[in-house]
Amino acid sequence: MKIVIVGGVAGGATAAARIRRLDEQAQIIVFERSGYVSYANCGLPYYIGDVITDPEALTLQTPESFFKRFRVTMKVHHEVTALHPEKKTVSVKNLTTGEVFEESYDKLILSPGAKPTQPKLPGIDMEKVFTLRTVEDTFRLKKYIETKKPTSAVLAGGGFIGLELAENLKDLGIDVTIVQRPKQLMNPFDADMASFIHNEMRKHGVKLLLGHTVEGFEEKGETIRVLLKDEQPLHADLVALAIGVTPDTHLAKEAGLQLGIKDSIVVNDRMETSIPDIYAAGDAVMVKHYVTGQDALISLAGPANKQGRIIADNICGGDSHYLGSQGSSVIKVFDLTAATTGINETNARKAGLDVDTVILSPMNHAGYYPGGKVMTMKVVFEKNTYRLLGAQIVGYEGVDKRIDVLSTAIHANLKATSLQDLDLAYAPPYSSAKDPVNMAGFMIDNIANGVLKQWHLSDLTSVLQDSNATLIDVRTISEYEHSHIEGFKNIPVDELRDHLSEIEKDKPVYVICQSGLRSYIATRILSQNGYDAYNFAGGFRFYEAVMHDRSLVEKETACGMDL
């Protein structure tokens, strides 16, 4: 059996190695148009910032090492230019010699990945405008930084690559500005949770111009002018495009394969395309979202590797199935860690789901053990069924651990209320006896049993305008005097029972504290004394962070270059 693979990075390299482990006799040829195979895309920004200093560390295998171990022929600098399914061949161009030839196959695997989205803007091909997709892209940008010594950079786009590159450029002493049309960074997060990411970026000196549109680039002496819609242009020594990625599927399109969202390749759960004996994996394929069941594009390394393995199994006589992508991801943002899994509240509502959320701010380990740090968790679940839909966490140590537990719970179809039952490891340096994941489960179980009723930040305007409502802030006097929401009366929780006679029983009572814990205790006191009491989800700390960010985003949108 002869297998030809187009693309030698995540999905392609994984499929090649797995096929060899299952079939020692198969002939396997991989064509990769760049000069590198099996390289770590996710590590590229960290090479720019000198976190990874050895360029060879970016490549997990070389063509030579891959052949020595797996007897797989890796042909780098070879671009597949056409597919011919009717005769089961591909056209290939040797980019070094210019030679063009055809290669036959019994099975064909497409793993071309995705290319950086590059809108047709004036000046986008200028020397000072960079993208970051391949090792060659990385070396080019690295060489420019080392030789030209730039002091300023504009990054168009605020996704994974944009944020990681911003951090690494900033650590090199380069002044960084991120510009993008959406008013929040990191689309997988809800806007309220993204506010913590925004604040961390600003804290480390990264300028954010959210709500602005890049319209082109112009040379201006030794610098580049970044043209903005309805704003004065920015000036920088380099520009990096991180607007997003687009499936690189022109070969599939020309060959007549069925295409889906953004011309991605349609595959079934065996990763088979619409044409027999052709499989596809990675960022180029359309998948089902594991939570919603809807078609989705999810460009992450984990799914690509799993898909390559599944293809190999099926080519070699197995029956493996891809269950869908859940979108679990984590990113380092300077000192912060931000992670997400499943779907966020925004997308859940867009999908037509009736959802609720809990927001909590637990410590990463036991409060009495030194060095504990607060994380902010948002867990999304379906009302009535309590199906667990997604989670977002922003914090420091322990964020990755909790998101993986929640990801596993979603994959196992656990109800959100079942999070309270998970038996998670505890020792003071690592967790609390009631782990943050358990705490989320306790809160959701309280909602299910009617013990907890919530109000959310989205309810704030209506709550403040409700003349029939009683608004109480149960923090200490000093906390209240430092900052509070206008209209809320201060009654510290430990004094609440002594002031019940001052609270009218025929009015709903909306309660807030710093984190949500004391206000929960207050609602229990009130509820058991005949009051209709509601606890604010997330607490004043959450409210303050989100509102502060919103005011800055609006200022950034309105003021542009005056920042």
Coordinates of C-alpha atoms in Angstrom, one line a residue:
M1 CA 0.0 0.0 0.0
K2 CA 1.3 3.4 -0.9
I3 CA 0.2 6.5 1.1
V4 CA 0.9 10.0 0.0
I5 CA 0.6 12.8 2.6
V6 CA 0.3 16.5 1.7
G7 CA 1.7 18.5 4.7
G8 CA 4.2 17.3 7.2
V9 CA 3.4 19.1 10.4
A10 CA 0.9 18.1 13.1
G11 CA -1.8 15.9 11.3
G12 CA 0.5 14.7 8.5
A13 CA 3.5 13.8 10.6
T14 CA 1.3 12.0 13.2
A15 CA -0.5 10.0 10.5
A16 CA 2.8 9.0 8.9
A17 CA 4.3 7.8 12.2
R18 CA 1.1 5.9 13.2
I19 CA 0.8 4.2 9.8
R20 CA 4.3 2.9 10.1
R21 CA 3.6 1.6 13.6
L22 CA 0.6 -0.3 12.3
D23 CA 2.0 -1.4 8.9
E24 CA 5.7 -2.0 8.5
Q25 CA 5.4 -2.7 4.7
A26 CA 3.5 0.5 3.7
Q27 CA 5.2 3.0 1.4
I28 CA 4.8 6.4 2.9
I29 CA 5.7 9.7 1.2
V30 CA 5.2 13.1 2.7
F31 CA 5.4 16.3 0.7
E32 CA 6.0 19.5 2.6
R33 CA 6.4 22.8 0.8
S34 CA 8.4 24.4 3.6
G35 CA 11.9 23.3 4.7
Y36 CA 10.7 21.8 7.9
V37 CA 8.5 18.9 9.1
S38 CA 7.0 18.1 12.5
Y39 CA 7.7 21.5 13.8
A40 CA 6.1 23.2 16.9
N41 CA 3.9 26.0 15.5
C42 CA 2.9 26.9 19.0
G43 CA 6.5 27.5 20.0
L44 CA 7.2 30.0 17.2
P45 CA 6.4 33.2 19.2
Y46 CA 8.6 32.0 22.0
Y47 CA 11.6 31.7 19.7
I48 CA 11.1 35.3 18.7
G49 CA 11.2 36.4 22.3
D50 CA 14.3 34.3 23.2
V51 CA 12.4 32.1 25.5
I52 CA 13.4 29.2 23.2
T53 CA 16.9 30.0 22.1
D54 CA 17.8 26.9 20.1
P55 CA 16.2 26.9 16.6
E56 CA 16.6 23.2 16.4
A57 CA 14.3 22.9 19.4
L58 CA 11.4 24.0 17.2
T59 CA 11.6 20.9 15.0
L60 CA 10.6 17.7 16.7
Q61 CA 11.9 15.6 13.8
T62 CA 14.0 16.3 10.7
P63 CA 13.4 14.5 7.4
E64 CA 16.5 12.4 8.1
S65 CA 15.5 11.4 11.6
F66 CA 12.0 10.6 10.5
F67 CA 13.3 8.3 7.8
K68 CA 15.8 6.7 10.1
R69 CA 13.2 5.8 12.7
F70 CA 10.1 5.3 10.6
R71 CA 11.3 4.8 7.0
V72 CA 9.0 7.5 5.9
T73 CA 10.2 9.6 2.9
M74 CA 9.9 13.3 3.8
K75 CA 10.3 15.5 0.8
V76 CA 10.7 19.1 2.0
H77 CA 10.6 22.0 -0.4
H78 CA 8.1 20.0 -2.5
E79 CA 4.7 21.6 -3.2
V80 CA 1.8 19.5 -4.3
T81 CA 0.2 21.7 -7.0
A82 CA -2.8 19.5 -8.1
L83 CA -4.8 16.4 -7.1
H84 CA -6.0 13.9 -9.7
P85 CA -8.5 11.6 -7.9
E86 CA -9.7 10.0 -11.2
K87 CA -6.2 8.5 -11.7
K88 CA -5.1 8.6 -8.1
T89 CA -2.1 10.8 -8.6
V90 CA -0.9 14.2 -7.4
S91 CA 1.2 16.7 -9.2
V92 CA 4.3 17.9 -7.3
K93 CA 6.8 20.7 -7.9
N94 CA 10.3 20.5 -6.5
L95 CA 10.7 24.1 -5.3
T96 CA 14.5 23.7 -5.2
T97 CA 15.1 22.4 -8.8
G98 CA 11.8 23.4 -10.5
E99 CA 11.2 19.8 -11.5
V100 CA 7.5 18.9 -11.9
F101 CA 6.3 15.3 -11.6
E102 CA 3.3 13.1 -10.7
E103 CA 3.2 10.7 -7.7
S104 CA 0.7 7.9 -7.5
Y105 CA -1.1 6.8 -4.4
D106 CA -3.4 4.2 -3.0
K107 CA -4.5 6.4 -0.1
L108 CA -4.1 10.2 0.0
I109 CA -4.0 12.3 3.2
L110 CA -4.5 16.1 3.1
S111 CA -3.0 18.0 6.0
P112 CA -2.3 21.4 4.4
G113 CA -3.2 23.3 7.5
A114 CA -4.4 26.9 7.5
K115 CA -2.8 30.1 6.2
P116 CA -2.8 33.4 8.0
T117 CA -5.7 35.5 6.9
Q118 CA -4.4 38.2 4.7
P119 CA -7.1 40.7 3.5
K120 CA -6.3 42.4 0.2
L121 CA -5.1 45.6 1.7
P122 CA -2.7 48.2 0.1
G123 CA 0.9 47.5 1.2
I124 CA 0.3 44.1 2.7
D125 CA 3.2 42.6 0.8
M126 CA 5.7 45.2 2.1
E127 CA 9.0 43.9 3.7
K128 CA 8.1 45.2 7.1
V129 CA 4.8 43.4 7.2
F130 CA 5.1 39.9 8.7
T131 CA 3.0 36.8 9.3
L132 CA 3.9 33.9 11.6
R133 CA 3.0 30.5 10.2
T134 CA 6.1 28.5 9.3
V135 CA 9.6 28.2 10.7
E136 CA 10.8 30.3 7.8
D137 CA 8.4 33.1 8.8
T138 CA 9.9 32.9 12.3
F139 CA 13.5 33.1 11.1
R140 CA 12.6 36.0 8.9
L141 CA 11.0 38.0 11.7
K142 CA 13.8 37.1 14.1
K143 CA 16.5 38.2 11.7
Y144 CA 14.7 41.5 11.1
I145 CA 14.5 42.1 14.8
E146 CA 18.2 41.3 15.3
T147 CA 19.5 43.4 12.4
K148 CA 17.1 46.3 12.3
K149 CA 16.6 46.7 16.1
P150 CA 13.0 47.9 15.9
T151 CA 11.6 49.8 18.8
S152 CA 7.9 49.7 17.9
A153 CA 5.5 47.1 16.5
V154 CA 1.8 47.0 15.5
L155 CA 0.0 43.7 15.7
A156 CA -3.2 43.4 13.7
G157 CA -5.3 40.8 15.6
G158 CA -5.7 39.7 19.1
G159 CA -6.0 35.9 19.1
F160 CA -3.5 33.3 20.3
I161 CA -0.6 34.2 18.0
G162 CA -1.2 38.0 18.5
L163 CA -1.1 37.8 22.3
E164 CA 1.9 35.5 22.4
L165 CA 3.8 37.6 19.9
A166 CA 2.9 40.8 21.8
E167 CA 4.3 39.4 25.0
N168 CA 7.5 38.2 23.4
L169 CA 8.1 41.4 21.5
K170 CA 7.4 43.4 24.7
D171 CA 9.9 41.3 26.6
L172 CA 12.5 42.3 24.0
G173 CA 11.9 46.0 24.8
I174 CA 9.7 46.7 21.8
D175 CA 6.7 49.0 22.1
V176 CA 3.6 47.0 21.1
T177 CA 0.2 48.1 20.0
I178 CA -2.6 45.6 19.1
V179 CA -5.2 46.8 16.7
Q180 CA -8.3 44.9 15.8
R181 CA -11.9 45.5 14.7
P182 CA -13.7 43.4 17.5
K183 CA -13.8 45.2 20.9
Q184 CA -12.3 42.2 22.8
L185 CA -9.2 40.0 22.5
M186 CA -9.5 36.2 22.5
N187 CA -12.8 35.4 20.9
P188 CA -13.2 32.0 22.8
F189 CA -13.7 34.0 26.0
D190 CA -16.8 36.0 26.9
A191 CA -16.3 39.7 26.9
D192 CA -16.5 39.9 30.7
M193 CA -13.8 37.2 31.2
A194 CA -11.6 38.8 28.4
S195 CA -11.5 42.0 30.5
F196 CA -9.0 40.3 32.8
I197 CA -6.8 39.6 29.8
H198 CA -7.1 43.2 28.6
N199 CA -6.1 44.5 32.0
E200 CA -3.0 42.2 32.1
M201 CA -1.9 43.4 28.7
R202 CA -2.3 47.0 29.6
K203 CA -0.5 46.4 33.0
H204 CA 2.5 45.3 31.0
G205 CA 2.5 48.3 28.7
V206 CA 0.8 46.8 25.6
K207 CA -1.5 49.4 24.0
L208 CA -4.9 48.2 22.9
L209 CA -6.8 49.8 20.1
L210 CA -10.0 47.8 20.0
G211 CA -12.8 48.6 17.7
H212 CA -10.5 49.9 15.0
T213 CA -10.1 48.7 11.4
V214 CA -6.8 48.4 9.6
E215 CA -7.1 49.6 6.0
G216 CA -3.6 49.4 4.6
F217 CA 0.1 50.1 5.0
E218 CA 2.5 52.7 3.6
E219 CA 6.3 53.2 3.7
K220 CA 7.2 56.3 5.7
G221 CA 11.0 56.6 5.7
E222 CA 12.4 53.9 7.9
T223 CA 9.0 53.2 9.4
I224 CA 5.6 51.9 8.2
R225 CA 2.3 53.7 8.5
V226 CA -0.6 51.6 9.5
L227 CA -3.7 53.2 8.0
L228 CA -6.8 53.0 10.2
K229 CA -10.4 53.6 9.2
D230 CA -11.6 57.1 10.3
E231 CA -8.4 57.6 12.5
Q232 CA -5.0 59.0 12.3
P233 CA -2.4 56.3 11.1
L234 CA -0.1 54.5 13.5
H235 CA 3.7 54.5 12.9
A236 CA 5.8 51.5 13.7
D237 CA 9.0 49.8 12.7
L238 CA 7.3 46.5 11.9
V239 CA 3.8 45.1 11.5
A240 CA 2.7 41.5 12.2
L241 CA -0.6 40.2 10.9
A242 CA -2.4 37.9 13.3
I243 CA -6.0 38.4 12.1
G244 CA -6.7 34.7 12.1
V245 CA -6.3 31.8 9.8
T246 CA -8.1 30.5 6.7
P247 CA -8.2 26.8 5.7
D248 CA -5.6 26.3 2.9
T249 CA -7.8 24.2 0.7
H250 CA -7.3 25.4 -2.9
L251 CA -6.1 21.9 -3.9
A252 CA -9.2 20.3 -2.5
K253 CA -11.4 22.9 -4.1
E254 CA -9.8 22.4 -7.6
A255 CA -10.1 18.6 -7.2
G256 CA -13.9 18.8 -6.5
L257 CA -13.9 17.7 -2.9
Q258 CA -16.9 18.8 -0.9
L259 CA -16.2 22.0 1.0
G260 CA -17.8 23.6 4.1
I261 CA -17.3 26.7 6.2
K262 CA -14.7 29.1 4.7
D263 CA -14.0 26.4 2.1
S264 CA -12.8 23.9 4.7
I265 CA -12.8 20.3 3.7
V266 CA -15.9 18.3 4.7
V267 CA -15.0 15.0 6.3
N268 CA -17.0 12.3 8.1
D269 CA -16.1 11.0 11.6
R270 CA -13.6 8.6 10.0
M271 CA -11.9 11.7 8.5
E272 CA -12.8 10.6 5.0
T273 CA -13.5 13.3 2.4
S274 CA -16.2 13.1 -0.2
I275 CA -13.9 11.3 -2.6
P276 CA -12.9 7.7 -1.9
D277 CA -9.4 7.0 -0.6
I278 CA -8.8 10.7 0.3
Y279 CA -8.6 11.7 3.9
A280 CA -8.1 15.1 5.6
A281 CA -7.0 16.3 9.0
G282 CA -6.0 19.4 10.9
D283 CA -6.8 23.1 10.5
A284 CA -8.1 22.6 6.9
V285 CA -11.1 20.4 7.9
M286 CA -14.6 21.2 9.1
V287 CA -15.5 19.3 12.3
K288 CA -18.5 19.0 14.6
H289 CA -18.3 20.9 17.8
Y290 CA -18.5 18.3 20.6
V291 CA -20.9 20.4 22.7
T292 CA -23.3 21.8 20.2
G293 CA -23.0 19.3 17.4
Q294 CA -22.8 22.2 14.9
D295 CA -20.2 22.5 12.1
A296 CA -17.1 24.4 13.3
L297 CA -13.6 25.4 12.4
I298 CA -11.3 24.8 15.4
S299 CA -7.6 25.4 14.7
L300 CA -5.7 23.7 17.5
A301 CA -2.8 21.2 17.6
G302 CA -4.5 18.7 19.8
P303 CA -7.4 17.9 17.4
A304 CA -5.0 17.8 14.4
N305 CA -2.9 15.2 16.0
K306 CA -5.9 13.1 17.0
Q307 CA -7.3 13.3 13.5
G308 CA -4.0 12.2 12.0
R309 CA -4.0 9.1 14.3
I310 CA -7.6 8.3 13.4
I311 CA -6.8 8.4 9.7
A312 CA -3.9 6.1 10.1
D313 CA -6.0 3.6 12.1
N314 CA -8.7 3.6 9.3
I315 CA -6.2 3.3 6.5
C316 CA -4.6 0.3 8.2
G317 CA -7.9 -1.6 8.6
G318 CA -9.2 -0.1 11.9
D319 CA -12.4 1.7 12.6
S320 CA -11.6 4.8 14.6
H321 CA -13.9 7.8 14.8
Y322 CA -13.4 11.5 15.6
L323 CA -16.1 12.5 18.2
G324 CA -15.7 16.3 17.6
S325 CA -13.7 19.2 18.8
Q326 CA -14.3 20.8 22.2
G327 CA -12.0 23.8 21.8
S328 CA -10.0 23.3 25.0
S329 CA -7.1 25.8 25.0
V330 CA -4.8 27.6 27.4
I331 CA -2.6 30.7 26.9
K332 CA 0.1 32.5 28.9
V333 CA -0.5 36.2 29.0
F334 CA 2.5 37.7 30.8
D335 CA 2.0 36.6 34.4
L336 CA -1.6 35.4 33.8
T337 CA -2.9 32.1 32.5
A338 CA -6.2 32.0 30.6
A339 CA -8.0 28.8 29.6
T340 CA -11.3 27.8 28.1
T341 CA -13.2 24.6 27.1
G342 CA -16.5 23.9 25.5
I343 CA -18.5 26.9 24.5
N344 CA -18.8 30.3 26.1
E345 CA -22.0 32.0 27.2
T346 CA -22.1 34.2 24.1
N347 CA -21.9 31.3 21.6
A348 CA -24.3 29.2 23.7
R349 CA -26.9 31.8 23.4
K350 CA -26.2 32.2 19.7
A351 CA -26.7 28.5 19.3
G352 CA -30.2 28.9 20.8
L353 CA -29.4 27.3 24.2
D354 CA -31.1 28.5 27.4
V355 CA -28.1 28.9 29.7
D356 CA -27.1 30.1 33.1
T357 CA -23.6 30.7 34.5
V358 CA -21.8 30.7 37.9
I359 CA -18.8 33.0 38.5
L360 CA -16.5 32.4 41.4
S361 CA -13.1 33.6 42.6
P362 CA -11.4 30.8 44.5
M363 CA -7.8 30.6 45.6
N364 CA -5.6 28.2 43.6
H365 CA -4.7 26.3 46.9
A366 CA -5.6 26.4 50.6
G367 CA -5.9 30.0 51.8
Y368 CA -3.8 29.3 54.9
Y369 CA -0.9 28.0 52.8
P370 CA 1.5 30.9 51.7
G371 CA 1.4 32.1 48.1
G372 CA -2.2 31.5 47.2
K373 CA -3.6 33.5 44.3
V374 CA -7.1 34.2 43.1
M375 CA -8.5 32.8 39.9
T376 CA -11.8 33.8 38.2
M377 CA -13.9 30.9 37.0
K378 CA -17.0 31.1 34.8
V379 CA -18.9 27.8 34.2
V380 CA -21.7 27.7 31.6
F381 CA -24.5 25.2 31.8
E382 CA -28.0 24.6 30.4
K383 CA -30.9 25.6 32.4
N384 CA -33.3 22.8 33.5
T385 CA -31.1 20.0 32.2
Y386 CA -27.9 21.2 33.9
R387 CA -25.9 20.0 31.0
L388 CA -22.3 21.2 31.3
L389 CA -21.5 23.4 28.3
G390 CA -18.3 25.2 28.9
A391 CA -15.9 27.0 31.2
Q392 CA -13.4 29.8 31.3
I393 CA -10.7 30.4 33.9
V394 CA -8.3 33.3 34.2
G395 CA -5.7 33.3 37.0
Y396 CA -2.3 32.1 37.8
E397 CA -1.2 28.7 39.2
G398 CA -3.6 25.8 38.9
V399 CA -5.7 27.2 36.0
D400 CA -4.6 24.5 33.5
K401 CA -5.4 21.8 36.0
R402 CA -9.0 23.0 36.6
I403 CA -9.7 23.5 32.9
D404 CA -8.6 20.0 32.2
V405 CA -10.9 18.6 34.9
L406 CA -13.8 20.6 33.4
S407 CA -12.9 19.6 29.9
T408 CA -13.0 15.9 30.9
A409 CA -16.3 16.4 32.7
I410 CA -17.8 17.9 29.5
H411 CA -16.4 15.0 27.4
A412 CA -17.9 12.5 29.9
N413 CA -21.3 14.2 29.6
L414 CA -21.4 14.9 33.3
K415 CA -24.1 17.2 34.6
A416 CA -22.9 20.5 36.0
T417 CA -24.3 19.5 39.4
S418 CA -22.0 16.4 39.3
L419 CA -18.9 18.6 39.6
Q420 CA -19.5 18.6 43.4
D421 CA -19.0 14.8 43.4
L422 CA -15.6 14.7 41.8
D423 CA -12.9 13.2 44.1
L424 CA -10.0 15.6 43.4
A425 CA -6.5 15.5 44.9
Y426 CA -5.9 17.8 47.8
A427 CA -2.9 19.0 49.7
P428 CA -2.5 22.6 51.0
P429 CA 0.2 23.6 48.4
Y430 CA -2.0 22.4 45.5
S431 CA -5.7 22.8 46.3
S432 CA -8.3 23.2 49.0
A433 CA -10.4 20.4 50.5
K434 CA -13.2 21.9 48.4
D435 CA -11.5 22.3 45.1
P436 CA -12.6 25.2 42.9
V437 CA -14.2 22.7 40.5
N438 CA -16.1 21.2 43.4
M439 CA -17.1 24.8 44.5
A440 CA -18.6 25.4 41.1
G441 CA -20.6 22.2 41.4
F442 CA -21.8 23.2 44.9
M443 CA -23.1 26.5 43.5
I444 CA -24.9 25.0 40.6
D445 CA -26.4 22.3 42.8
N446 CA -27.7 25.2 45.1
I447 CA -29.3 26.8 42.0
A448 CA -30.9 23.5 41.0
N449 CA -32.3 23.0 44.5
G450 CA -33.5 26.6 44.9
V451 CA -31.0 27.4 47.6
L452 CA -29.3 30.0 45.5
K453 CA -30.9 32.6 43.2
Q454 CA -28.6 34.9 41.2
W455 CA -28.6 38.2 39.4
H456 CA -25.9 38.9 36.8
L457 CA -24.0 41.9 35.5
S458 CA -26.4 42.0 32.5
D459 CA -29.2 42.7 35.0
L460 CA -27.5 45.7 36.5
T461 CA -29.3 48.4 34.6
S462 CA -32.8 46.9 35.3
V463 CA -31.9 46.3 38.9
L464 CA -30.8 49.9 39.4
Q465 CA -33.9 51.2 37.7
D466 CA -36.3 49.0 39.8
S467 CA -37.8 51.3 42.3
N468 CA -39.4 48.3 44.0
A469 CA -36.1 46.6 44.7
T470 CA -33.8 46.8 47.8
L471 CA -30.1 46.9 47.1
I472 CA -27.6 45.8 49.7
D473 CA -23.8 45.7 49.8
V474 CA -22.8 43.4 52.6
R475 CA -19.0 44.1 52.6
T476 CA -17.3 45.9 55.4
I477 CA -17.7 49.6 55.9
S478 CA -14.1 50.3 54.8
E479 CA -14.6 48.2 51.6
Y480 CA -17.8 50.0 50.8
E481 CA -16.3 53.4 51.4
H482 CA -13.4 52.6 49.1
S483 CA -15.7 51.9 46.2
H484 CA -19.3 50.7 45.7
I485 CA -22.2 50.8 43.2
E486 CA -24.3 53.9 43.6
G487 CA -27.7 53.0 45.0
F488 CA -26.6 50.1 47.2
K489 CA -26.9 50.4 50.9
N490 CA -24.1 49.1 53.1
I491 CA -25.1 46.5 55.7
P492 CA -22.1 44.3 56.6
V493 CA -23.1 40.6 56.6
D494 CA -22.2 40.1 60.2
E495 CA -24.6 42.8 61.2
L496 CA -27.4 41.9 58.8
R497 CA -29.6 40.0 61.3
D498 CA -29.7 43.1 63.4
H499 CA -31.1 45.2 60.6
L500 CA -33.8 42.9 59.1
S501 CA -36.5 45.1 60.4
E502 CA -35.2 47.9 58.2
I503 CA -35.7 45.8 55.0
E504 CA -39.2 45.6 53.4
K505 CA -40.3 42.0 52.9
D506 CA -42.5 42.6 49.9
K507 CA -39.6 43.8 47.8
P508 CA -36.9 41.7 46.0
V509 CA -33.5 42.1 47.6
Y510 CA -30.4 42.2 45.4
V511 CA -27.2 41.6 47.3
I512 CA -23.5 42.0 46.5
C513 CA -20.1 41.5 48.2
Q514 CA -16.5 41.3 47.1
S515 CA -16.4 37.7 45.7
G516 CA -20.0 36.4 46.1
L517 CA -19.4 34.3 49.3
R518 CA -20.6 36.8 51.9
S519 CA -23.5 37.9 49.7
Y520 CA -24.5 34.2 49.4
I521 CA -24.5 33.9 53.2
A522 CA -26.6 37.1 53.3
T523 CA -29.1 35.7 50.9
R524 CA -29.5 32.6 53.0
I525 CA -30.1 34.7 56.1
L526 CA -32.7 36.8 54.1
S527 CA -34.4 33.9 52.4
Q528 CA -34.9 32.0 55.7
N529 CA -36.4 35.1 57.1
G530 CA -39.0 35.5 54.4
Y531 CA -37.2 37.7 51.8
D532 CA -36.9 37.1 48.1
A533 CA -33.1 37.5 47.9
Y534 CA -30.7 37.3 44.9
N535 CA -26.9 37.0 45.0
F536 CA -24.7 38.9 42.5
A537 CA -22.7 36.4 40.3
G538 CA -19.0 37.2 40.5
G539 CA -19.0 39.8 43.3
F540 CA -17.8 43.4 43.3
R541 CA -14.3 42.4 42.3
F542 CA -15.7 40.9 39.1
Y543 CA -17.9 43.9 38.5
E544 CA -15.1 46.4 39.0
A545 CA -12.7 44.6 36.6
V546 CA -15.3 44.3 33.9
M547 CA -16.6 47.9 34.2
H548 CA -13.1 49.3 34.3
D549 CA -12.2 47.5 31.1
R550 CA -15.4 48.5 29.4
S551 CA -14.7 52.2 30.1
L552 CA -11.1 51.8 28.7
V553 CA -12.3 50.0 25.6
E554 CA -14.8 52.7 24.9
K555 CA -12.1 55.3 25.4
E556 CA -9.8 53.4 23.1
T557 CA -12.5 53.2 20.5
A558 CA -13.4 56.9 20.7
C559 CA -9.9 58.4 21.2
G560 CA -7.8 56.3 19.0
M561 CA -4.3 57.7 18.9
D562 CA -4.9 60.1 21.7
L563 CA -4.3 57.3 24.2

